[in-house]
XYZ file of C-alpha atoms in Angstrom:
304
model
C 108.627 80.885 86.922
C 107.229 82.364 83.720
C 104.636 85.158 83.918
C 101.102 83.883 84.533
C 98.099 86.178 84.523
C 95.501 83.818 86.005
C 97.012 83.580 89.531
C 97.322 87.370 89.571
C 93.687 87.743 88.574
C 92.558 85.250 91.224
C 94.507 87.078 93.933
C 93.192 90.510 92.927
C 89.549 89.430 92.876
C 89.959 87.906 96.341
C 91.730 91.045 97.575
C 88.830 93.193 96.411
C 86.383 90.887 98.213
C 88.364 90.931 101.469
C 88.856 94.687 101.534
C 85.203 95.415 100.779
C 84.025 93.022 103.486
C 86.357 94.589 106.070
C 85.356 98.158 105.181
C 81.649 97.319 105.277
C 82.102 95.770 108.715
C 84.012 98.845 109.925
C 81.414 101.254 108.577
C 78.527 99.279 110.009
C 75.717 100.930 108.057
C 76.347 101.025 104.302
C 77.245 98.430 101.727
C 79.158 98.505 98.464
C 77.195 98.744 95.242
C 78.778 96.660 92.459
C 78.784 97.483 88.760
C 80.251 94.967 86.359
C 81.400 96.575 83.123
C 82.968 95.699 79.810
C 85.521 97.748 77.894
C 84.763 98.067 74.167
C 88.467 97.683 73.340
C 88.828 94.485 75.380
C 88.340 93.361 78.962
C 86.349 94.914 81.777
C 86.054 94.916 85.519
C 83.885 95.338 88.552
C 83.507 98.638 90.344
C 82.315 98.778 93.941
C 81.298 102.053 95.561
C 80.099 102.682 99.117
C 78.367 106.020 99.690
C 76.789 107.841 102.640
C 78.067 105.446 105.272
C 78.412 106.153 108.957
C 82.218 106.242 108.699
C 82.888 106.320 104.960
C 81.373 109.281 103.155
C 82.380 107.713 99.865
C 84.793 104.988 98.917
C 85.496 102.934 95.839
C 87.299 99.615 95.376
C 87.861 98.760 91.721
C 89.021 95.636 89.943
C 89.869 95.891 86.264
C 91.388 93.559 83.686
C 91.802 95.167 80.275
C 93.693 94.258 77.130
C 94.312 95.688 73.701
C 96.580 95.846 70.667
C 98.622 98.825 71.886
C 99.538 100.590 75.113
C 98.265 104.138 75.718
C 100.655 107.078 75.674
C 100.752 107.300 79.485
C 102.287 103.815 79.641
C 104.853 104.264 76.869
C 105.972 107.783 77.809
C 108.762 106.472 80.054
C 109.066 103.117 78.245
C 109.052 104.054 74.524
C 110.372 100.606 73.568
C 106.923 99.216 74.440
C 105.106 101.188 71.750
C 103.261 98.890 69.372
C 103.041 95.925 71.749
C 99.759 94.335 72.724
C 99.040 94.452 76.444
C 97.090 93.069 79.370
C 96.727 95.137 82.534
C 94.907 94.187 85.713
C 94.738 95.590 89.185
C 92.818 96.671 92.252
C 92.644 100.354 93.076
C 90.833 102.011 95.967
C 90.297 105.403 97.553
C 88.432 105.874 100.846
C 87.109 109.319 101.790
C 85.896 109.219 105.410
C 83.258 111.547 106.800
C 85.086 112.535 109.995
C 87.904 115.032 109.250
C 90.092 113.351 111.870
C 90.093 110.125 109.845
C 92.541 110.385 106.933
C 91.783 109.579 103.337
C 93.626 106.496 102.096
C 94.595 105.145 98.706
C 95.894 101.740 97.656
C 96.678 100.233 94.287
C 98.289 96.993 93.172
C 98.586 96.120 89.510
C 100.235 93.927 86.904
C 100.965 94.655 83.256
C 102.462 92.565 80.515
C 103.214 93.579 76.933
C 103.894 91.244 74.043
C 105.098 91.301 70.462
C 105.503 88.290 68.139
C 109.023 86.944 68.229
C 109.995 89.010 71.287
C 110.203 88.153 74.965
C 107.209 89.110 77.091
C 107.768 92.282 79.078
C 106.021 92.305 82.462
C 106.026 94.203 85.727
C 104.117 94.878 88.925
C 103.344 98.225 90.487
C 101.355 99.802 93.265
C 101.582 100.979 96.831
C 99.511 102.815 99.415
C 99.561 106.320 100.826
C 97.769 108.303 103.532
C 96.295 111.804 103.342
C 95.424 113.214 106.786
C 93.580 116.484 107.350
C 94.593 116.669 111.010
C 97.797 114.799 111.711
C 98.639 112.433 114.574
C 102.187 111.194 114.881
C 101.187 107.775 116.208
C 99.039 107.221 113.110
C 101.868 108.172 110.761
C 104.349 105.937 112.592
C 101.916 102.990 112.507
C 101.256 103.521 108.785
C 104.948 103.520 107.918
C 105.844 100.646 110.250
C 103.205 98.543 108.539
C 104.498 99.572 105.122
C 108.000 98.518 106.124
C 106.717 95.197 107.472
C 105.177 94.494 104.078
C 108.504 95.166 102.341
C 111.075 93.594 104.642
C 110.676 89.907 103.646
C 111.474 90.838 100.038
C 114.567 92.963 100.522
C 116.068 95.197 103.224
C 116.226 98.194 100.895
C 112.684 98.123 99.481
C 110.925 100.226 102.118
C 113.446 103.064 101.904
C 113.411 103.003 98.088
C 109.661 102.913 97.708
C 109.012 105.345 100.567
C 111.154 107.929 98.764
C 109.470 107.138 95.447
C 106.103 107.686 97.124
C 107.210 111.037 98.586
C 108.454 112.128 95.161
C 105.448 110.832 93.212
C 102.590 112.133 95.374
C 103.842 115.702 95.177
C 101.809 118.549 93.729
C 104.460 120.437 91.794
C 102.205 123.422 91.099
C 101.524 123.769 94.845
C 104.997 122.827 96.035
C 103.570 120.436 98.618
C 103.052 116.688 99.110
C 99.576 115.168 98.951
C 99.944 113.551 102.350
C 102.381 111.652 104.547
C 103.280 109.051 101.934
C 103.783 105.333 102.290
C 104.898 103.159 99.370
C 104.965 103.597 95.615
C 106.627 101.284 93.097
C 106.367 100.638 89.383
C 108.110 98.575 86.694
C 108.951 96.021 89.406
C 110.192 92.635 88.125
C 113.186 91.998 90.375
C 114.275 88.431 91.227
C 111.776 86.847 88.876
C 108.016 86.545 88.604
C 107.344 84.539 91.795
C 109.309 86.986 93.972
C 107.780 90.085 92.388
C 104.255 88.647 92.596
C 104.841 87.811 96.255
C 105.906 91.363 96.958
C 102.837 92.784 95.245
C 100.626 90.475 97.312
C 102.356 91.577 100.507
C 101.675 95.229 99.733
C 98.017 94.470 99.010
C 97.644 92.390 102.176
C 99.198 95.073 104.408
C 96.777 97.840 103.436
C 94.012 96.917 105.892
C 96.592 96.290 108.636
C 97.851 99.833 108.066
C 94.526 101.655 107.714
C 91.893 100.051 109.946
C 93.638 100.731 113.293
C 93.813 104.440 112.367
C 90.127 104.513 111.435
C 89.237 102.832 114.707
C 91.242 105.368 116.739
C 89.761 108.460 115.063
C 86.240 107.671 113.854
C 84.452 108.803 117.025
C 86.408 112.026 117.583
C 84.020 114.999 117.794
C 84.331 117.680 115.120
C 82.539 120.823 113.981
C 82.085 123.071 110.970
C 85.651 124.366 111.166
C 87.186 120.897 110.818
C 84.699 119.894 108.132
C 85.413 123.068 106.140
C 89.165 122.411 106.245
C 88.654 118.804 105.194
C 86.680 119.891 102.118
C 89.308 122.498 101.249
C 92.149 119.963 101.505
C 90.197 117.474 99.406
C 90.717 119.926 96.576
C 94.387 118.977 96.570
C 93.380 115.342 96.112
C 91.311 116.247 93.068
C 94.125 118.319 91.597
C 96.640 115.485 91.917
C 94.365 112.814 90.495
C 93.359 114.844 87.458
C 96.764 116.340 86.666
C 99.409 113.773 87.650
C 98.016 110.359 88.565
C 99.305 107.649 86.205
C 96.391 105.336 86.860
C 93.830 108.009 85.990
C 95.691 108.911 82.797
C 96.139 105.252 81.808
C 92.453 104.533 82.369
C 91.206 107.517 80.400
C 93.691 107.084 77.554
C 93.015 103.350 77.235
C 89.266 103.838 76.938
C 88.412 102.630 80.429
C 85.080 103.215 82.145
C 85.028 106.882 83.144
C 82.733 106.414 86.153
C 85.075 103.765 87.553
C 88.212 105.803 86.918
C 86.835 108.947 88.561
C 85.344 107.165 91.571
C 88.558 108.245 93.358
C 87.273 111.807 93.591
C 85.595 112.960 96.821
C 81.830 113.597 96.856
C 82.175 117.113 98.295
C 85.102 119.512 97.909
C 85.873 123.251 98.181
C 88.358 125.591 96.590
C 89.150 128.975 98.095
C 91.245 131.678 96.485
C 94.730 132.112 98.000
C 93.731 130.795 101.424
C 96.291 130.062 104.130
C 95.758 128.789 107.672
C 96.455 131.169 110.542
C 99.830 130.511 112.220
C 99.687 128.303 115.285
C 96.362 126.662 114.396
C 95.786 122.909 114.047
C 95.284 123.511 110.335
C 98.695 125.211 110.046
C 100.246 122.277 111.907
C 99.286 119.977 109.039
C 101.482 122.041 106.720
C 104.278 122.751 109.188
C 104.668 119.281 110.710
C 103.003 116.615 108.600
C 103.345 117.816 105.010
C 107.123 117.738 105.279
C 109.471 114.911 104.237
C 110.163 112.878 107.385
C 111.557 109.595 108.544
C 108.468 108.458 110.425
C 110.189 105.352 111.743
C 112.720 107.526 113.544
C 109.821 109.489 115.049
C 108.470 106.354 116.647
């Protein structure tokens, strides 16, 4: 099967619709605001943001489909042979920042890119994944998240979960802090194994497994009581999320360097955040347990 953009676009638009409907139903009080936008260099998208909900303090679910005569530097840095090719890139990207500190932040992204040059074969690949960032960890949540991630991978190859789990652990790592962003999940890029139909099916499976992974965790934790202490720690830890997205995240860099819509790109940032100079949690506290137990590389499937 040769690469076809239209079925990918159709799937991604439907995925955005399904995820937004499910999150609105879970929140129960707020709805997504939609902004359709056009990119001056070619293409556009639709941004949906839910703010001040009962469960979701702020969340964004973006669809974009952009094209242009040349790839930005962030895309050609590790694939220099693609410099000078025209491109089309489309995807759905989301970040959900819940209000309750016991509900983790989640991120998901699935995307497709193809690059072309006259007289040369089309280069194409899929990428994406999902990862979880708890503030207060629960082992059953982490096991469920990773079991669901593995279930999304298994029909497409027995080695995919282990490969992309490790890639996720390595990618979502704040080098300047020496710590991971969360408890991981899946991350893959430049994926075109076994042909277009197989690779597209795998990308769809990852997208379809996000709600199965996240909603049961939200439902378990959303009514847990919390106070100022938990809220303060949540806002402090959100600072790590901001640092990663602005310093390392490929999607953020690609969007900004390709002339994407800034408001849509930065919708991944939390609405409230704190930084505190050289702060460390007291030993033996629930906050210290996040660092000591959950922000460590682990085989969560063995835990369960």
